[in-house]
CSV table of C-alpha atoms in Angstrom, one decimal:
chain,number,residue,atom,x,y,z
V,253,MET,CA,78.6,135.2,3.7
V,254,SER,CA,81.4,137.5,2.9
V,255,ASP,CA,83.2,136.9,-0.3
V,256,PHE,CA,86.4,135.4,1.0
V,257,THR,CA,89.3,135.3,-1.4
V,258,TYR,CA,92.0,134.0,0.9
V,259,PRO,CA,92.6,130.4,0.0
V,260,SER,CA,92.1,129.0,3.5
V,261,ASP,CA,88.7,130.7,3.6
V,262,ARG,CA,87.4,129.1,0.5
V,263,GLY,CA,85.2,126.5,1.9
V,264,GLU,CA,82.0,125.0,0.8
V,265,ASP,CA,78.9,125.9,2.8
V,266,GLN,CA,79.3,123.8,5.9
V,267,ARG,CA,76.3,123.5,8.1
V,268,LEU,CA,76.5,121.8,11.3
V,269,ASP,CA,74.5,118.6,11.8
V,270,GLU,CA,72.5,118.1,15.0
V,271,GLN,CA,75.3,116.3,16.9
V,272,ASP,CA,77.9,118.8,15.9
V,273,ARG,CA,75.6,121.6,17.1
V,274,ALA,CA,75.1,119.9,20.4
V,275,ILE,CA,78.8,119.8,20.9
V,276,VAL,CA,79.2,123.4,20.0
V,277,LEU,CA,76.5,124.4,22.5
V,278,ALA,CA,78.1,122.2,25.2
V,279,THR,CA,81.6,123.7,24.7
V,280,GLN,CA,81.0,127.3,23.8
V,281,ALA,CA,81.5,128.4,27.4
V,282,GLY,CA,84.6,126.3,27.6
V,283,LEU,CA,86.2,122.9,27.7
V,284,PRO,CA,85.8,120.8,30.9
V,285,LEU,CA,88.9,120.8,33.0
V,286,VAL,CA,89.0,117.0,33.7
V,287,SER,CA,91.3,114.3,32.6
V,288,ASP,CA,89.0,113.0,29.9
V,289,PRO,CA,87.1,116.1,28.6
V,290,TRP,CA,85.6,114.3,25.6
V,291,THR,CA,83.7,111.9,27.8
V,292,ALA,CA,82.6,114.7,30.0
V,293,ILE,CA,81.1,116.6,27.0
V,294,GLY,CA,79.7,113.3,25.7
V,295,GLU,CA,77.7,112.8,29.0
V,296,GLN,CA,76.0,116.2,28.3
V,297,VAL,CA,75.1,115.5,24.7
V,298,GLY,CA,74.4,111.7,24.7
V,299,MET,CA,77.5,110.5,22.9
V,300,ASN,CA,80.6,108.6,23.9
V,301,GLY,CA,83.9,110.3,24.3
V,302,GLU,CA,85.3,108.8,21.2
V,303,GLU,CA,82.5,110.2,19.0
V,304,VAL,CA,82.9,113.6,20.6
V,305,LEU,CA,86.6,113.6,19.9
V,306,SER,CA,86.3,112.4,16.3
V,307,ARG,CA,83.6,115.0,15.6
V,308,MET,CA,85.7,117.8,17.1
V,309,GLN,CA,88.7,116.6,15.0
V,310,ALA,CA,86.5,116.8,11.9
V,311,MET,CA,85.3,120.3,12.8
V,312,LEU,CA,89.0,121.3,13.3
V,313,GLU,CA,89.9,119.9,9.9
V,314,ARG,CA,87.1,121.7,8.2
V,315,GLY,CA,88.1,125.0,9.9
V,316,MET,CA,84.9,125.3,12.0
V,317,ILE,CA,87.1,125.1,15.1
V,318,ARG,CA,90.3,127.1,14.8
V,319,ARG,CA,91.9,125.4,17.8
V,320,ILE,CA,91.3,124.6,21.4
V,321,ALA,CA,93.0,127.4,23.2
V,322,ALA,CA,93.5,129.5,26.3
V,323,VAL,CA,92.4,133.1,25.7
V,324,PRO,CA,94.3,135.4,28.1
V,325,ASN,CA,92.9,138.6,29.4
V,326,HIS,CA,95.2,141.1,27.7
V,327,TYR,CA,95.0,143.6,30.5
V,328,ARG,CA,95.7,141.1,33.3
V,329,LEU,CA,98.8,140.0,31.5
V,330,GLY,CA,100.1,143.5,31.4
V,331,TYR,CA,99.1,144.2,27.8
V,332,VAL,CA,97.3,147.4,28.6
V,333,ALA,CA,97.9,149.2,25.3
V,334,ASN,CA,95.9,147.7,22.4
V,335,GLY,CA,95.9,149.6,19.1
V,336,MET,CA,93.9,148.9,16.0
V,337,THR,CA,96.3,150.0,13.3
V,338,VAL,CA,94.7,150.9,9.9
V,339,TRP,CA,96.7,151.3,6.7
V,340,ASP,CA,96.0,152.7,3.3
V,341,VAL,CA,97.8,150.2,1.1
V,342,ALA,CA,98.0,150.0,-2.7
V,343,ASP,CA,95.5,147.4,-3.8
V,344,ALA,CA,97.9,145.7,-6.1
V,345,ASP,CA,100.3,144.9,-3.2
V,346,ILE,CA,97.9,144.2,-0.4
V,347,GLU,CA,97.8,140.4,-0.6
V,348,ARG,CA,101.6,140.1,-0.4
V,349,LEU,CA,102.0,142.8,2.2
V,350,GLY,CA,99.0,141.6,4.3
V,351,ARG,CA,100.7,138.2,4.6
V,352,GLU,CA,104.1,139.9,5.5
V,353,ILE,CA,102.8,142.1,8.3
V,354,ALA,CA,100.5,139.3,9.6
V,355,ALA,CA,103.7,137.4,10.4
V,356,ILE,CA,105.2,140.2,12.5
V,357,GLU,CA,105.4,139.7,16.3
V,358,GLY,CA,102.6,141.4,18.2
V,359,VAL,CA,100.0,141.3,15.4
V,360,SER,CA,97.0,139.3,16.6
V,361,HIS,CA,94.5,139.9,13.9
V,362,CYS,CA,95.1,141.1,10.3
V,363,TYR,CA,92.4,141.7,7.7
V,364,GLN,CA,91.7,143.5,4.4
V,365,ARG,CA,88.5,145.5,4.7
V,366,PRO,CA,86.7,147.9,2.3
V,367,ARG,CA,87.6,151.6,2.1
V,368,HIS,CA,84.8,154.2,2.4
V,369,LEU,CA,86.1,157.1,0.4
V,370,PRO,CA,86.5,159.9,1.2
V,371,ASP,CA,85.8,159.3,4.9
V,372,TRP,CA,87.9,156.2,5.4
V,373,PRO,CA,90.8,155.4,3.0
V,374,TYR,CA,92.2,152.5,5.1
V,375,ASN,CA,92.0,149.0,3.7
V,376,LEU,CA,94.3,146.9,5.9
V,377,PHE,CA,93.7,146.4,9.6
V,378,ALA,CA,96.2,144.9,12.1
V,379,MET,CA,95.6,144.7,15.9
V,380,LEU,CA,98.7,145.3,18.0
V,381,HIS,CA,99.2,144.5,21.7
V,382,GLY,CA,101.8,146.1,23.9
V,383,ARG,CA,102.6,146.8,27.5
V,384,SER,CA,102.6,150.6,26.7
V,385,ARG,CA,101.5,152.9,23.9
V,386,GLU,CA,105.2,153.4,23.2
V,387,GLU,CA,105.6,149.7,22.6
V,388,VAL,CA,102.5,149.7,20.2
V,389,GLU,CA,104.0,152.7,18.4
V,390,GLN,CA,107.3,150.9,18.0
V,391,GLN,CA,105.5,147.8,16.6
V,392,ALA,CA,103.6,150.1,14.2
V,393,ARG,CA,106.9,151.6,12.9
V,394,VAL,CA,108.0,148.0,12.1
V,395,LEU,CA,104.8,147.5,10.1
V,396,ARG,CA,105.3,150.9,8.5
V,397,ASP,CA,108.8,150.0,7.3
V,398,CYS,CA,107.6,146.6,6.0
V,399,LEU,CA,104.8,148.2,4.0
V,400,GLY,CA,107.2,150.8,2.5
V,401,GLU,CA,106.1,152.9,-0.5
V,402,ALA,CA,102.9,150.9,-1.0
V,403,CYS,CA,101.5,152.5,2.2
V,404,ARG,CA,100.1,156.1,1.7
V,405,ASP,CA,98.9,156.7,5.3
V,406,TYR,CA,98.1,155.0,8.6
V,407,ARG,CA,96.6,155.6,12.0
V,408,ILE,CA,96.6,153.9,15.3
V,409,LEU,CA,93.1,153.9,16.9
V,410,TYR,CA,93.3,153.1,20.6
V,411,SER,CA,90.2,152.0,22.4
V,412,SER,CA,89.3,154.3,25.3
V,413,ARG,CA,86.3,152.5,26.7
V,414,ILE,CA,84.5,149.2,26.4
V,415,LEU,CA,80.8,150.0,25.7
V,416,LYS,CA,79.6,146.4,25.3
V,417,LYS,CA,81.2,143.0,25.4
V,418,THR,CA,79.1,139.9,25.1
V,419,GLY,CA,79.6,136.6,23.6
V,420,LEU,CA,78.7,135.8,20.0
V,421,ARG,CA,75.9,133.5,19.3
V,422,LEU,CA,75.7,130.1,17.7
V,423,ALA,CA,74.1,130.3,14.3
V,424,GLY,CA,70.7,128.6,14.3
V,425,ALA,CA,70.7,127.9,18.0
V,426,GLU,CA,67.3,127.5,19.8
V,427,PRO,CA,66.3,130.8,21.5
V,428,GLU,CA,67.1,129.4,24.9
V,429,ALA,CA,70.6,128.3,23.9
V,430,ALA,CA,71.1,131.6,22.1
V,431,ASN,CA,70.2,133.5,25.1
V,432,ASN,CA,72.4,131.5,27.3
V,433,SER,CA,75.4,132.1,25.1
V,434,LEU,CA,74.5,135.8,24.8
V,435,ASN,CA,74.6,136.1,28.5
V,436,ASN,CA,78.0,134.5,28.5
V,437,LYS,CA,80.6,137.2,28.6
V,438,ASN,CA,83.2,135.0,27.0
V,439,SER,CA,83.3,135.1,23.2
V,440,TRP,CA,83.5,131.7,21.7
V,441,THR,CA,85.1,132.8,18.4
V,442,ASP,CA,88.4,134.3,17.7
V,443,SER,CA,87.0,137.2,15.7
V,444,ASN,CA,87.3,139.9,18.3
V,445,GLU,CA,88.3,142.4,15.7
V,446,THR,CA,87.7,145.3,18.0
V,447,ASP,CA,88.7,143.5,21.2
V,448,ALA,CA,91.1,145.9,22.7
V,449,ARG,CA,91.4,147.6,26.0
V,450,GLY,CA,93.3,150.5,27.4
Q,261,MET,CA,95.9,138.4,40.8
Q,262,ASN,CA,98.1,140.6,38.6
Q,263,THR,CA,101.0,139.6,36.3
Q,264,LEU,CA,103.5,139.6,39.1
Q,265,GLU,CA,101.6,136.8,40.9
Q,266,LEU,CA,102.0,134.4,38.0
Q,267,ASP,CA,104.8,132.0,38.7
Q,268,VAL,CA,107.0,130.3,36.1
Q,269,GLU,CA,104.6,127.3,35.8
Q,270,ASP,CA,101.6,129.6,35.2
Q,271,ARG,CA,103.4,131.4,32.5
Q,272,ALA,CA,104.5,128.2,30.8
Q,273,ILE,CA,100.9,127.0,30.9
Q,274,ILE,CA,99.6,130.2,29.4
Q,275,ASN,CA,102.2,130.3,26.7
Q,276,ARG,CA,101.8,126.7,25.8
Q,277,LEU,CA,98.0,126.6,25.7
Q,278,GLN,CA,97.6,129.8,23.6
Q,279,ASP,CA,98.9,127.5,20.9
Q,280,GLY,CA,96.2,125.0,21.4
Q,281,LEU,CA,95.4,121.8,23.3
Q,282,PRO,CA,95.9,118.6,21.2
Q,283,LEU,CA,92.7,117.0,20.0
Q,284,ALA,CA,93.7,113.6,21.4
Q,285,PRO,CA,92.5,111.2,24.1
Q,286,TYR,CA,93.6,112.5,27.6
Q,287,PRO,CA,94.9,115.8,26.1
Q,288,TYR,CA,95.9,117.4,29.5
Q,289,VAL,CA,98.3,114.6,30.4
Q,290,LEU,CA,100.1,115.2,27.1
Q,291,VAL,CA,100.5,118.9,27.7
Q,292,ALA,CA,101.4,118.3,31.4
Q,293,ALA,CA,104.2,116.0,30.3
Q,294,GLU,CA,105.6,118.6,27.9
Q,295,LEU,CA,105.7,121.1,30.7
Q,296,GLY,CA,107.1,118.7,33.3
Q,297,LEU,CA,104.0,118.9,35.5
Q,298,SER,CA,101.6,116.3,36.7
Q,299,GLU,CA,98.2,116.3,35.0
Q,300,GLU,CA,96.5,117.1,38.4
Q,301,GLU,CA,98.7,120.2,38.8
Q,302,LEU,CA,98.1,121.4,35.3
Q,303,LEU,CA,94.3,121.1,35.7
Q,304,GLU,CA,94.4,122.8,39.1
Q,305,ARG,CA,96.4,125.7,37.8
Q,306,LEU,CA,94.3,126.0,34.7
Q,307,ALA,CA,91.1,126.2,36.8
Q,308,ARG,CA,92.7,128.8,39.0
Q,309,LEU,CA,93.8,130.9,36.0
Q,310,ARG,CA,90.4,130.7,34.4
Q,311,ASP,CA,88.4,131.3,37.6
Q,312,SER,CA,90.6,134.3,38.6
Q,313,GLY,CA,90.1,135.9,35.2
Q,314,VAL,CA,93.7,135.7,33.9
Q,315,LEU,CA,92.2,133.6,31.1
Q,316,THR,CA,88.9,135.0,29.8
Q,317,ARG,CA,88.1,131.5,28.6
Q,318,PHE,CA,89.6,128.1,27.8
Q,319,GLY,CA,88.0,126.0,25.0
Q,320,PRO,CA,87.3,125.6,21.3
Q,321,MET,CA,87.6,128.8,19.2
Q,322,TYR,CA,84.8,128.5,16.7
Q,323,HIS,CA,84.9,130.1,13.3
Q,324,ALA,CA,81.6,132.0,13.1
Q,325,GLU,CA,81.3,132.2,9.4
Q,326,ARG,CA,82.2,128.5,8.9
Q,327,LEU,CA,79.3,127.7,11.2
Q,328,GLY,CA,77.0,129.7,8.9
Q,329,GLY,CA,76.8,132.9,10.9
Q,330,GLY,CA,77.4,136.5,9.8
Q,331,LEU,CA,80.2,138.6,11.3
Q,332,THR,CA,81.3,142.1,10.5
Q,333,LEU,CA,83.1,145.1,11.9
Q,334,ALA,CA,81.4,148.5,11.6
Q,335,ALA,CA,81.8,152.0,12.8
Q,336,LEU,CA,79.8,155.2,13.4
Q,337,ALA,CA,80.8,158.8,13.6
Q,338,VAL,CA,78.8,159.9,16.6
Q,339,PRO,CA,78.4,163.5,17.6
Q,340,GLU,CA,79.7,163.8,21.2
Q,341,ALA,CA,76.5,165.2,22.5
Q,342,ASP,CA,74.7,162.1,21.3
Q,343,TYR,CA,77.3,159.6,22.3
Q,344,GLU,CA,75.6,158.0,25.4
Q,345,ARG,CA,72.2,157.8,23.6
Q,346,VAL,CA,73.7,156.1,20.6
Q,347,ALA,CA,75.7,153.7,22.8
Q,348,GLY,CA,72.4,152.8,24.5
Q,349,ILE,CA,70.7,152.1,21.2
Q,350,LEU,CA,73.5,149.7,20.2
Q,351,ASP,CA,73.5,148.1,23.6
Q,352,ALA,CA,69.9,147.0,23.0
Q,353,PHE,CA,70.7,145.2,19.8
Q,354,PRO,CA,71.5,141.6,20.6
Q,355,GLU,CA,73.5,141.4,17.3
Q,356,VAL,CA,76.0,143.9,18.6
Q,357,ALA,CA,78.6,141.6,20.3
Q,358,HIS,CA,81.3,144.1,21.1
Q,359,ASN,CA,81.4,147.9,21.1
Q,360,TYR,CA,84.3,150.1,21.8
Q,361,ARG,CA,84.9,153.8,21.9
Q,362,ARG,CA,88.0,154.7,19.8
Q,363,GLU,CA,89.8,157.9,19.3
Q,364,HIS,CA,88.9,159.0,15.8
Q,365,ARG,CA,86.1,160.9,14.0
Q,366,LEU,CA,84.7,157.3,13.6
Q,367,ASN,CA,84.5,157.0,17.3
Q,368,MET,CA,82.2,154.0,17.9
Q,369,TRP,CA,83.4,150.6,16.6
Q,370,PHE,CA,81.4,147.4,17.0
Q,371,VAL,CA,81.2,143.8,15.8
Q,372,LEU,CA,77.9,142.5,14.5
Q,373,ALA,CA,77.3,138.8,14.9
Q,374,THR,CA,74.2,137.2,13.4
Q,375,GLU,CA,72.8,133.8,13.2
Q,376,SER,CA,72.8,133.9,9.4
Q,377,ALA,CA,75.0,135.9,7.0
Q,378,GLU,CA,71.9,137.3,5.3
Q,379,ARG,CA,70.9,139.1,8.5
Q,380,ILE,CA,73.9,141.4,8.5
Q,381,PRO,CA,72.6,143.9,5.9
Q,382,GLU,CA,69.2,143.9,7.7
Q,383,VAL,CA,70.8,144.8,11.0
Q,384,VAL,CA,72.9,147.5,9.4
Q,385,ALA,CA,69.7,149.1,8.0
Q,386,GLU,CA,68.0,148.8,11.3
Q,387,LEU,CA,70.9,150.5,13.1
Q,388,GLU,CA,70.9,153.3,10.6
Q,389,THR,CA,67.2,153.9,11.2
Q,390,ALA,CA,67.5,153.7,14.9
Q,391,THR,CA,70.5,156.0,15.2
Q,392,GLY,CA,69.9,158.3,12.2
Q,393,LEU,CA,73.6,157.8,11.4
Q,394,ARG,CA,75.4,156.2,8.5
Q,395,VAL,CA,76.9,152.8,9.4
Q,396,PHE,CA,80.4,152.3,7.9
Q,397,ASN,CA,80.3,148.5,7.3
Q,398,MET,CA,83.7,146.9,7.0
Q,399,PRO,CA,83.4,143.2,6.5
Q,400,LYS,CA,86.6,141.3,6.1
Q,401,GLU,CA,87.6,140.8,2.5
Q,402,ARG,CA,90.7,138.7,3.3
Q,403,GLU,CA,91.9,137.2,6.5
Q,404,PHE,CA,95.7,137.2,6.8
Q,405,HIS,CA,96.0,136.2,10.4
Q,406,VAL,CA,93.9,135.4,13.5
Q,407,ARG,CA,96.0,134.3,16.4
Q,408,LEU,CA,96.3,136.1,19.6
Q,409,HIS,CA,99.6,135.0,21.3
Q,410,LEU,CA,100.8,137.2,24.1
Q,411,PRO,CA,104.0,135.9,25.6
Q,412,VAL,CA,104.1,136.2,29.4
């Protein structure tokens, strides 16, 4: 497990019990589009709808579920320019500045990551989404101004080709379930750090 | 379907549901009421948006590390002449969840997702052996924000 230091990430080791895992497996491809989705899931996993809902609420409170959400296809919505911006920011200021730029419109993911000197001096990553490269560059200038003197250098790395995109796997899943989710092109986590097209 | 074919209701649904469906009994009827739609119309439109690929998915966003899994971003500097061969090597690793070409000397960027956190360094070592290249492993040290919201 990475050594998280951001407060919301400081959680005790939280393993799923069998029922929670069954719910994750039943929902990792998506939530049923019926009036009472909790009962529909319950029918697959042998629980009533009330129990499914209360277990999912508990997983949400513990941060195992971030939210139940629609994930748009960037490209289909016209967001054809997706840039991974990387910044060399003074270590002393990174926590404050990371929070500031994470709040800027257009930033979808924002992380501190290790430098690899001398090859890679950048320690702050922010994914930007725009309808054109000009729009992404405009957003990057806003970030640049926000970071000010603490930022020594930055780059925008556009993705030029998707080489592979498959779903992530449930930890500890049975081989069959793991294979099913691997074959599912839809990621079930939010952590598409490199998810960018165009 | 392209963006121009989304009508005002579709756009309202996409914008609203990027923020999350309430974890409550009969959640769709709650969101439908907010948007001034019937539950039936919301469900029909949502199914169409999902099935036509405007939405890549609709459902719970799980936090991989909180579920006990390992997740990291890593990169390689691949010589152009070797690019397809190395891409093929990574493609064969089930732990490589996404892989993108990017315009930089570090020109191959990928996410490793493993069933346990302990497995990440093992896979990094296996990739270095298989490709003969150094893996630049860049696990997140702090998370400031994870929320994709694209207004349409």
